[in-house]
């Protein structure tokens, strides 16, 4: 079966659900990794097969108030909980200013489902950011938030996206996808929009000319079958709307979450399989990200030899995974580039939509 899969990768044929399952059930990690790497080389093309992308970015989490109940989340607070916050526009701008002063070209905005932070708050925020930092790329709001703003204002997701685009939104991040399977969603994040709505909102964003990303959150009780179902639904959506840039396999951190101690954590083997198998299955996604905040810099670096071609960025001010116990906040650009070089690749600084800003050594 492994040689059959290799042959299909070489001849650019689609890998099936069953073949993906065979890979998840195998412990031949190095072979799976070499197939991921091969798929990446074919996808990148010869000239770019040694390129690994990174960017200078910051995260802004304007509020942690969220009325959704996700059992894997340590970030969300109810409105009257100790530690609940919602930034004023000036406070949010101050966060952004710190990032921009350290060179960030992208702000990744994600908050919670906070009835008091509705669409007018966010359009004002985006306008203020664009007025102060006109060239900063705003990647903001999960499909779950877009749906929430729409319902509060009693307008469609399309109208919400149009208002946000008018205010300065440039692209959508990949959050809120979690695991698409209904049974996993029902137990882990019952208040989140169903998979179909998540996909439809990205479809609409793509039609409106926005690029977006897609995530998959592992270690929340899903099976390999659920991961493959998730990736294949993304692949089908991408065939139709073509606006996804990057797939990001996430893995859960449990500190201060409801599921701490109740679930088998994702292992290093599993995380590396996610990178390699997603690269093999998602033949119509240009990029696979090894998200160092969640993987740790060591595993993210190894992921570059398993099919990932992107390390995300310097990531200042991230709070969602740090609330659940992730280690380091923010990386120096020199260190990111060293991680890439030591893994045998060429660091390529990019903007959010993969325009090349600098190729190391050129
Ligand atoms: O949707 C929540 C996840 C996501 C936990 O588009 C957790 O470039 C781990 O979407 N442990 C938000 N993960 C982050 C996200 C993202 C990150 C990096 C890049 C991009 C991109 C998008 O974080 C949520 C959820 O799946 N999450 N809680 C946790 N305890």
GROMACS .gro file of C-alpha atoms and ligand atoms in nm:
model
  392
    1UNK     CA    1   0.000   0.000   0.000
    2UNK     CA    2   0.283   0.248   0.084
    3UNK     CA    3   0.439   0.203  -0.260
    4UNK     CA    4   0.095   0.245  -0.420
    5UNK     CA    5   0.051   0.574  -0.229
    6UNK     CA    6   0.399   0.686  -0.334
    7UNK     CA    7   0.317   0.611  -0.696
    8UNK     CA    8  -0.004   0.813  -0.670
    9UNK     CA    9   0.183   1.110  -0.521
   10UNK     CA   10   0.440   1.093  -0.800
   11UNK     CA   11   0.168   1.086  -1.065
   12UNK     CA   12  -0.043   1.354  -0.889
   13UNK     CA   13  -0.341   1.127  -0.828
   14UNK     CA   14  -0.575   1.190  -0.537
   15UNK     CA   15  -0.524   0.993  -0.218
   16UNK     CA   16  -0.845   0.835  -0.087
   17UNK     CA   17  -0.993   0.823   0.263
   18UNK     CA   18  -0.891   0.454   0.292
   19UNK     CA   19  -0.533   0.526   0.189
   20UNK     CA   20  -0.519   0.811   0.441
   21UNK     CA   21  -0.646   0.574   0.709
   22UNK     CA   22  -0.379   0.324   0.617
   23UNK     CA   23  -0.118   0.596   0.679
   24UNK     CA   24  -0.268   0.694   1.016
   25UNK     CA   25  -0.272   0.326   1.121
   26UNK     CA   26   0.091   0.273   1.026
   27UNK     CA   27   0.376   0.342   1.267
   28UNK     CA   28   0.632   0.365   0.990
   29UNK     CA   29   0.675   0.732   1.068
   30UNK     CA   30   0.985   0.794   0.862
   31UNK     CA   31   0.826   0.651   0.548
   32UNK     CA   32   0.510   0.856   0.608
   33UNK     CA   33   0.730   1.162   0.660
   34UNK     CA   34   0.921   1.095   0.341
   35UNK     CA   35   0.590   1.074   0.151
   36UNK     CA   36   0.481   1.405   0.304
   37UNK     CA   37   0.810   1.557   0.201
   38UNK     CA   38   0.776   1.418  -0.150
   39UNK     CA   39   0.423   1.557  -0.181
   40UNK     CA   40   0.554   1.895  -0.063
   41UNK     CA   41   0.836   1.895  -0.316
   42UNK     CA   42   0.597   1.814  -0.598
   43UNK     CA   43   0.351   2.081  -0.480
   44UNK     CA   44   0.616   2.354  -0.437
   45UNK     CA   45   0.793   2.283  -0.765
   46UNK     CA   46   1.168   2.251  -0.802
   47UNK     CA   47   1.266   2.614  -0.749
   48UNK     CA   48   1.067   2.654  -0.426
   49UNK     CA   49   1.107   2.305  -0.284
   50UNK     CA   50   1.362   2.432  -0.031
   51UNK     CA   51   1.167   2.743   0.067
   52UNK     CA   52   1.008   2.769   0.410
   53UNK     CA   53   0.788   3.070   0.474
   54UNK     CA   54   0.758   3.282   0.786
   55UNK     CA   55   0.626   3.629   0.861
   56UNK     CA   56   0.634   3.908   1.117
   57UNK     CA   57   0.297   3.910   1.286
   58UNK     CA   58   0.111   3.977   1.604
   59UNK     CA   59  -0.206   3.839   1.755
   60UNK     CA   60  -0.473   4.064   1.897
   61UNK     CA   61  -0.740   3.909   2.116
   62UNK     CA   62  -0.966   4.209   2.181
   63UNK     CA   63  -1.194   4.023   2.422
   64UNK     CA   64  -1.192   3.693   2.608
   65UNK     CA   65  -1.562   3.709   2.689
   66UNK     CA   66  -1.736   3.421   2.515
   67UNK     CA   67  -2.079   3.271   2.565
   68UNK     CA   68  -1.980   2.958   2.369
   69UNK     CA   69  -1.900   2.647   2.571
   70UNK     CA   70  -1.602   2.464   2.423
   71UNK     CA   71  -1.461   2.205   2.660
   72UNK     CA   72  -1.106   2.246   2.521
   73UNK     CA   73  -1.087   2.623   2.570
   74UNK     CA   74  -0.902   2.786   2.860
   75UNK     CA   75  -0.919   3.134   2.713
   76UNK     CA   76  -1.292   3.209   2.730
   77UNK     CA   77  -1.455   3.380   3.028
   78UNK     CA   78  -1.819   3.457   3.102
   79UNK     CA   79  -1.898   3.830   3.127
   80UNK     CA   80  -1.885   3.841   3.509
   81UNK     CA   81  -1.590   3.604   3.556
   82UNK     CA   82  -1.272   3.727   3.720
   83UNK     CA   83  -1.025   3.807   3.444
   84UNK     CA   84  -1.290   3.880   3.178
   85UNK     CA   85  -1.182   4.170   2.958
   86UNK     CA   86  -1.280   4.368   2.650
   87UNK     CA   87  -1.030   4.621   2.525
   88UNK     CA   88  -1.131   4.973   2.443
   89UNK     CA   89  -1.034   5.072   2.089
   90UNK     CA   90  -0.738   5.267   2.235
   91UNK     CA   91  -0.618   4.966   2.436
   92UNK     CA   92  -0.642   4.744   2.129
   93UNK     CA   93  -0.451   5.001   1.924
   94UNK     CA   94  -0.181   5.009   2.188
   95UNK     CA   95  -0.132   4.631   2.149
   96UNK     CA   96  -0.115   4.668   1.774
   97UNK     CA   97   0.130   4.958   1.804
   98UNK     CA   98   0.371   4.743   2.009
   99UNK     CA   99   0.365   4.479   1.736
  100UNK     CA  100   0.406   4.722   1.451
  101UNK     CA  101   0.696   4.891   1.631
  102UNK     CA  102   0.869   4.552   1.636
  103UNK     CA  103   0.814   4.514   1.263
  104UNK     CA  104   0.486   4.319   1.233
  105UNK     CA  105   0.315   4.342   0.894
  106UNK     CA  106   0.009   4.138   0.992
  107UNK     CA  107  -0.234   4.144   1.282
  108UNK     CA  108  -0.431   3.825   1.346
  109UNK     CA  109  -0.749   3.920   1.533
  110UNK     CA  110  -0.961   3.663   1.714
  111UNK     CA  111  -1.181   3.710   2.018
  112UNK     CA  112  -1.485   3.539   2.166
  113UNK     CA  113  -1.859   3.535   2.119
  114UNK     CA  114  -1.923   3.846   2.326
  115UNK     CA  115  -2.269   4.005   2.282
  116UNK     CA  116  -2.119   4.338   2.393
  117UNK     CA  117  -1.847   4.327   2.124
  118UNK     CA  118  -2.068   4.320   1.818
  119UNK     CA  119  -2.013   4.431   1.460
  120UNK     CA  120  -2.001   4.811   1.528
  121UNK     CA  121  -1.719   4.756   1.780
  122UNK     CA  122  -1.520   4.558   1.527
  123UNK     CA  123  -1.579   4.787   1.230
  124UNK     CA  124  -1.465   5.078   1.449
  125UNK     CA  125  -1.161   4.877   1.557
  126UNK     CA  126  -1.064   4.784   1.200
  127UNK     CA  127  -1.106   5.142   1.080
  128UNK     CA  128  -0.891   5.272   1.367
  129UNK     CA  129  -0.620   5.013   1.290
  130UNK     CA  130  -0.619   5.098   0.919
  131UNK     CA  131  -0.617   5.470   0.987
  132UNK     CA  132  -0.317   5.440   1.220
  133UNK     CA  133  -0.129   5.163   1.035
  134UNK     CA  134  -0.249   5.177   0.672
  135UNK     CA  135  -0.020   4.906   0.540
  136UNK     CA  136  -0.087   4.652   0.816
  137UNK     CA  137  -0.267   4.340   0.685
  138UNK     CA  138  -0.571   4.252   0.897
  139UNK     CA  139  -0.637   3.879   0.912
  140UNK     CA  140  -0.938   3.858   1.136
  141UNK     CA  141  -1.231   3.662   1.277
  142UNK     CA  142  -1.311   3.295   1.257
  143UNK     CA  143  -1.617   3.186   1.062
  144UNK     CA  144  -1.776   3.123   1.402
  145UNK     CA  145  -1.738   3.490   1.493
  146UNK     CA  146  -1.863   3.602   1.150
  147UNK     CA  147  -2.176   3.393   1.203
  148UNK     CA  148  -2.220   3.535   1.555
  149UNK     CA  149  -2.188   3.900   1.441
  150UNK     CA  150  -2.440   3.829   1.163
  151UNK     CA  151  -2.697   3.683   1.398
  152UNK     CA  152  -2.661   3.972   1.646
  153UNK     CA  153  -2.718   4.224   1.369
  154UNK     CA  154  -2.978   4.011   1.189
  155UNK     CA  155  -2.793   4.026   0.859
  156UNK     CA  156  -2.634   3.757   0.644
  157UNK     CA  157  -2.271   3.643   0.681
  158UNK     CA  158  -2.212   3.789   0.335
  159UNK     CA  159  -2.333   4.133   0.450
  160UNK     CA  160  -2.120   4.106   0.764
  161UNK     CA  161  -1.813   4.021   0.558
  162UNK     CA  162  -1.885   4.313   0.325
  163UNK     CA  163  -1.905   4.556   0.619
  164UNK     CA  164  -1.582   4.419   0.766
  165UNK     CA  165  -1.407   4.440   0.429
  166UNK     CA  166  -1.520   4.803   0.396
  167UNK     CA  167  -1.372   4.868   0.739
  168UNK     CA  168  -1.035   4.714   0.646
  169UNK     CA  169  -1.052   4.333   0.676
  170UNK     CA  170  -0.802   4.168   0.438
  171UNK     CA  171  -0.830   3.792   0.502
  172UNK     CA  172  -0.981   3.527   0.731
  173UNK     CA  173  -0.784   3.300   0.965
  174UNK     CA  174  -0.856   2.929   0.985
  175UNK     CA  175  -0.991   2.901   1.339
  176UNK     CA  176  -1.319   2.760   1.461
  177UNK     CA  177  -1.305   2.455   1.232
  178UNK     CA  178  -1.204   2.224   1.520
  179UNK     CA  179  -1.319   1.880   1.395
  180UNK     CA  180  -1.605   1.884   1.145
  181UNK     CA  181  -1.766   1.556   1.254
  182UNK     CA  182  -2.104   1.627   1.419
  183UNK     CA  183  -2.052   1.380   1.703
  184UNK     CA  184  -1.718   1.538   1.802
  185UNK     CA  185  -1.864   1.891   1.769
  186UNK     CA  186  -2.166   1.796   1.980
  187UNK     CA  187  -1.948   1.681   2.270
  188UNK     CA  188  -1.669   1.938   2.250
  189UNK     CA  189  -1.816   2.262   2.117
  190UNK     CA  190  -2.195   2.231   2.102
  191UNK     CA  191  -2.252   2.604   2.049
  192UNK     CA  192  -2.026   2.631   1.746
  193UNK     CA  193  -2.169   2.652   1.397
  194UNK     CA  194  -2.188   2.316   1.214
  195UNK     CA  195  -1.921   2.222   0.962
  196UNK     CA  196  -2.142   2.314   0.668
  197UNK     CA  197  -2.190   2.671   0.792
  198UNK     CA  198  -1.814   2.705   0.856
  199UNK     CA  199  -1.746   2.593   0.499
  200UNK     CA  200  -2.018   2.819   0.354
  201UNK     CA  201  -1.874   3.126   0.527
  202UNK     CA  202  -1.529   3.052   0.383
  203UNK     CA  203  -1.694   2.993   0.045
  204UNK     CA  204  -1.857   3.338   0.069
  205UNK     CA  205  -1.531   3.499   0.179
  206UNK     CA  206  -1.353   3.344  -0.120
  207UNK     CA  207  -1.627   3.473  -0.353
  208UNK     CA  208  -1.575   3.820  -0.208
  209UNK     CA  209  -1.205   3.795  -0.292
  210UNK     CA  210  -1.064   3.716   0.053
  211UNK     CA  211  -0.806   3.445   0.105
  212UNK     CA  212  -0.846   3.227   0.412
  213UNK     CA  213  -0.686   2.941   0.604
  214UNK     CA  214  -0.822   2.623   0.759
  215UNK     CA  215  -0.733   2.454   1.088
  216UNK     CA  216  -0.805   2.114   1.242
  217UNK     CA  217  -0.786   2.079   1.620
  218UNK     CA  218  -0.656   1.736   1.725
  219UNK     CA  219  -0.656   1.579   2.070
  220UNK     CA  220  -1.019   1.651   2.156
  221UNK     CA  221  -1.143   1.292   2.138
  222UNK     CA  222  -1.153   1.253   1.761
  223UNK     CA  223  -1.049   0.942   1.569
  224UNK     CA  224  -0.826   0.918   1.262
  225UNK     CA  225  -1.147   0.876   1.059
  226UNK     CA  226  -1.270   1.215   1.185
  227UNK     CA  227  -0.943   1.384   1.084
  228UNK     CA  228  -0.964   1.237   0.736
  229UNK     CA  229  -1.329   1.331   0.698
  230UNK     CA  230  -1.229   1.686   0.801
  231UNK     CA  231  -0.949   1.710   0.545
  232UNK     CA  232  -1.154   1.560   0.264
  233UNK     CA  233  -1.438   1.809   0.326
  234UNK     CA  234  -1.181   2.089   0.306
  235UNK     CA  235  -1.039   1.943  -0.015
  236UNK     CA  236  -1.388   1.935  -0.169
  237UNK     CA  237  -1.455   2.294  -0.064
  238UNK     CA  238  -1.121   2.405  -0.205
  239UNK     CA  239  -1.205   2.241  -0.540
  240UNK     CA  240  -1.508   2.471  -0.552
  241UNK     CA  241  -1.387   2.803  -0.415
  242UNK     CA  242  -1.005   2.785  -0.431
  243UNK     CA  243  -0.945   3.054  -0.167
  244UNK     CA  244  -0.772   2.851   0.104
  245UNK     CA  245  -0.402   2.918   0.130
  246UNK     CA  246  -0.279   2.714   0.423
  247UNK     CA  247  -0.385   2.417   0.631
  248UNK     CA  248  -0.284   2.423   0.997
  249UNK     CA  249  -0.310   2.104   1.204
  250UNK     CA  250  -0.346   2.220   1.565
  251UNK     CA  251  -0.309   2.013   1.877
  252UNK     CA  252  -0.485   2.072   2.201
  253UNK     CA  253  -0.320   2.203   2.516
  254UNK     CA  254  -0.517   2.110   2.826
  255UNK     CA  255  -0.410   2.326   3.122
  256UNK     CA  256  -0.715   2.489   3.285
  257UNK     CA  257  -0.955   2.323   3.041
  258UNK     CA  258  -1.254   2.106   3.127
  259UNK     CA  259  -1.097   1.807   2.953
  260UNK     CA  260  -0.761   1.821   3.132
  261UNK     CA  261  -0.669   1.468   3.244
  262UNK     CA  262  -0.974   1.316   3.075
  263UNK     CA  263  -0.837   1.273   2.725
  264UNK     CA  264  -0.543   1.099   2.559
  265UNK     CA  265  -0.314   1.383   2.448
  266UNK     CA  266  -0.177   1.393   2.095
  267UNK     CA  267   0.174   1.247   2.081
  268UNK     CA  268   0.472   1.370   1.879
  269UNK     CA  269   0.423   1.080   1.634
  270UNK     CA  270   0.063   1.184   1.586
  271UNK     CA  271   0.148   1.551   1.525
  272UNK     CA  272   0.408   1.459   1.265
  273UNK     CA  273   0.161   1.222   1.097
  274UNK     CA  274  -0.092   1.508   1.084
  275UNK     CA  275   0.158   1.723   0.898
  276UNK     CA  276   0.264   1.454   0.652
  277UNK     CA  277  -0.082   1.310   0.590
  278UNK     CA  278  -0.243   1.652   0.546
  279UNK     CA  279   0.025   1.740   0.291
  280UNK     CA  280  -0.052   1.416   0.105
  281UNK     CA  281  -0.434   1.447   0.120
  282UNK     CA  282  -0.472   1.822   0.063
  283UNK     CA  283  -0.329   1.829  -0.287
  284UNK     CA  284  -0.513   2.154  -0.363
  285UNK     CA  285  -0.378   2.352  -0.065
  286UNK     CA  286  -0.056   2.537  -0.144
  287UNK     CA  287   0.082   2.539   0.210
  288UNK     CA  288   0.091   2.337   0.532
  289UNK     CA  289   0.183   2.523   0.848
  290UNK     CA  290   0.382   2.381   1.140
  291UNK     CA  291   0.240   2.610   1.409
  292UNK     CA  292   0.531   2.639   1.652
  293UNK     CA  293   0.321   2.790   1.931
  294UNK     CA  294   0.140   2.459   1.970
  295UNK     CA  295   0.397   2.209   1.846
  296UNK     CA  296   0.691   2.372   2.020
  297UNK     CA  297   0.981   2.493   1.809
  298UNK     CA  298   1.152   2.149   1.806
  299UNK     CA  299   0.862   1.953   1.660
  300UNK     CA  300   0.770   2.237   1.425
  301UNK     CA  301   1.125   2.230   1.290
  302UNK     CA  302   1.110   1.853   1.233
  303UNK     CA  303   0.770   1.907   1.066
  304UNK     CA  304   0.952   2.093   0.790
  305UNK     CA  305   1.098   1.759   0.683
  306UNK     CA  306   0.754   1.596   0.692
  307UNK     CA  307   0.576   1.824   0.445
  308UNK     CA  308   0.524   2.158   0.618
  309UNK     CA  309   0.652   2.464   0.431
  310UNK     CA  310   0.549   2.739   0.672
  311UNK     CA  311   0.635   2.815   1.034
  312UNK     CA  312   0.378   3.094   1.089
  313UNK     CA  313   0.560   3.395   1.231
  314UNK     CA  314   0.712   3.582   1.519
  315UNK     CA  315   0.362   3.581   1.682
  316UNK     CA  316   0.363   3.846   1.949
  317UNK     CA  317   0.086   3.866   2.211
  318UNK     CA  318  -0.085   3.526   2.145
  319UNK     CA  319  -0.329   3.432   2.425
  320UNK     CA  320  -0.556   3.142   2.320
  321UNK     CA  321  -0.303   2.857   2.340
  322UNK     CA  322  -0.106   3.028   2.616
  323UNK     CA  323  -0.418   3.029   2.837
  324UNK     CA  324  -0.405   2.647   2.802
  325UNK     CA  325  -0.038   2.618   2.895
  326UNK     CA  326   0.167   2.666   2.576
  327UNK     CA  327   0.527   2.769   2.650
  328UNK     CA  328   0.707   3.048   2.476
  329UNK     CA  329   0.550   3.379   2.367
  330UNK     CA  330   0.694   3.540   2.056
  331UNK     CA  331   1.006   3.439   1.862
  332UNK     CA  332   1.292   3.655   1.739
  333UNK     CA  333   1.314   3.661   1.361
  334UNK     CA  334   1.677   3.544   1.370
  335UNK     CA  335   1.574   3.235   1.565
  336UNK     CA  336   1.291   3.149   1.322
  337UNK     CA  337   1.537   3.173   1.036
  338UNK     CA  338   1.785   2.954   1.219
  339UNK     CA  339   1.520   2.689   1.281
  340UNK     CA  340   1.456   2.682   0.908
  341UNK     CA  341   1.821   2.684   0.802
  342UNK     CA  342   1.922   2.414   1.048
  343UNK     CA  343   1.648   2.192   0.904
  344UNK     CA  344   1.808   2.229   0.561
  345UNK     CA  345   1.575   2.491   0.413
  346UNK     CA  346   1.587   2.852   0.294
  347UNK     CA  347   1.393   3.104   0.507
  348UNK     CA  348   1.156   3.313   0.298
  349UNK     CA  349   0.988   3.608   0.464
  350UNK     CA  350   0.635   3.647   0.326
  351UNK     CA  351   0.334   3.867   0.374
  352UNK     CA  352   0.000   3.716   0.471
  353UNK     CA  353  -0.095   3.623   0.115
  354UNK     CA  354   0.244   3.473   0.032
  355UNK     CA  355   0.400   3.761  -0.156
  356UNK     CA  356   0.772   3.710  -0.106
  357UNK     CA  357   0.936   3.990   0.096
  358UNK     CA  358   1.286   3.847   0.127
  359UNK     CA  359   1.464   3.523   0.046
  360UNK     CA  360   1.750   3.464   0.289
  361UNK     CA  361   2.088   3.484   0.122
  362UNK     CA  362   1.958   3.668  -0.187
  363LIG     O1  363  -1.019   2.773   1.665
  363LIG     C1  364  -0.867   2.671   2.128
  363LIG     C2  365  -0.776   2.648   1.891
  363LIG     C3  366  -0.791   2.811   1.737
  363LIG     C4  367  -0.720   2.553   2.232
  363LIG     O2  368  -0.519   3.107   1.015
  363LIG     C5  369  -0.683   2.557   2.098
  363LIG     O3  370  -0.305   3.138   1.012
  363LIG     C6  371  -0.501   2.427   2.138
  363LIG     O4  372  -0.722   2.937   1.441
  363LIG     N1  373  -0.531   2.416   2.270
  363LIG     C7  374  -0.755   2.956   1.709
  363LIG     N2  375  -0.575   2.495   2.050
  363LIG     C8  376  -0.616   2.964   1.647
  363LIG     C9  377  -0.620   2.960   1.498
  363LIG    C10  378  -0.499   2.986   1.417
  363LIG    C11  379  -0.374   2.974   1.474
  363LIG    C12  380  -0.263   3.002   1.397
  363LIG    C13  381  -0.274   3.043   1.266
  363LIG    C14  382  -0.399   3.055   1.210
  363LIG    C15  383  -0.410   3.102   1.071
  363LIG    C16  384  -0.513   3.026   1.285
  363LIG     O5  385  -0.720   2.769   1.852
  363LIG    C17  386  -0.933   2.779   1.772
  363LIG    C18  387  -0.916   2.642   1.833
  363LIG     O6  388  -0.916   2.543   1.734
  363LIG     N3  389  -0.777   2.631   2.036
  363LIG     N4  390  -0.832   2.625   2.249
  363LIG    C19  391  -0.638   2.477   2.321
  363LIG     N5  392  -0.670   2.464   2.450
   0.00000   0.00000   0.00000
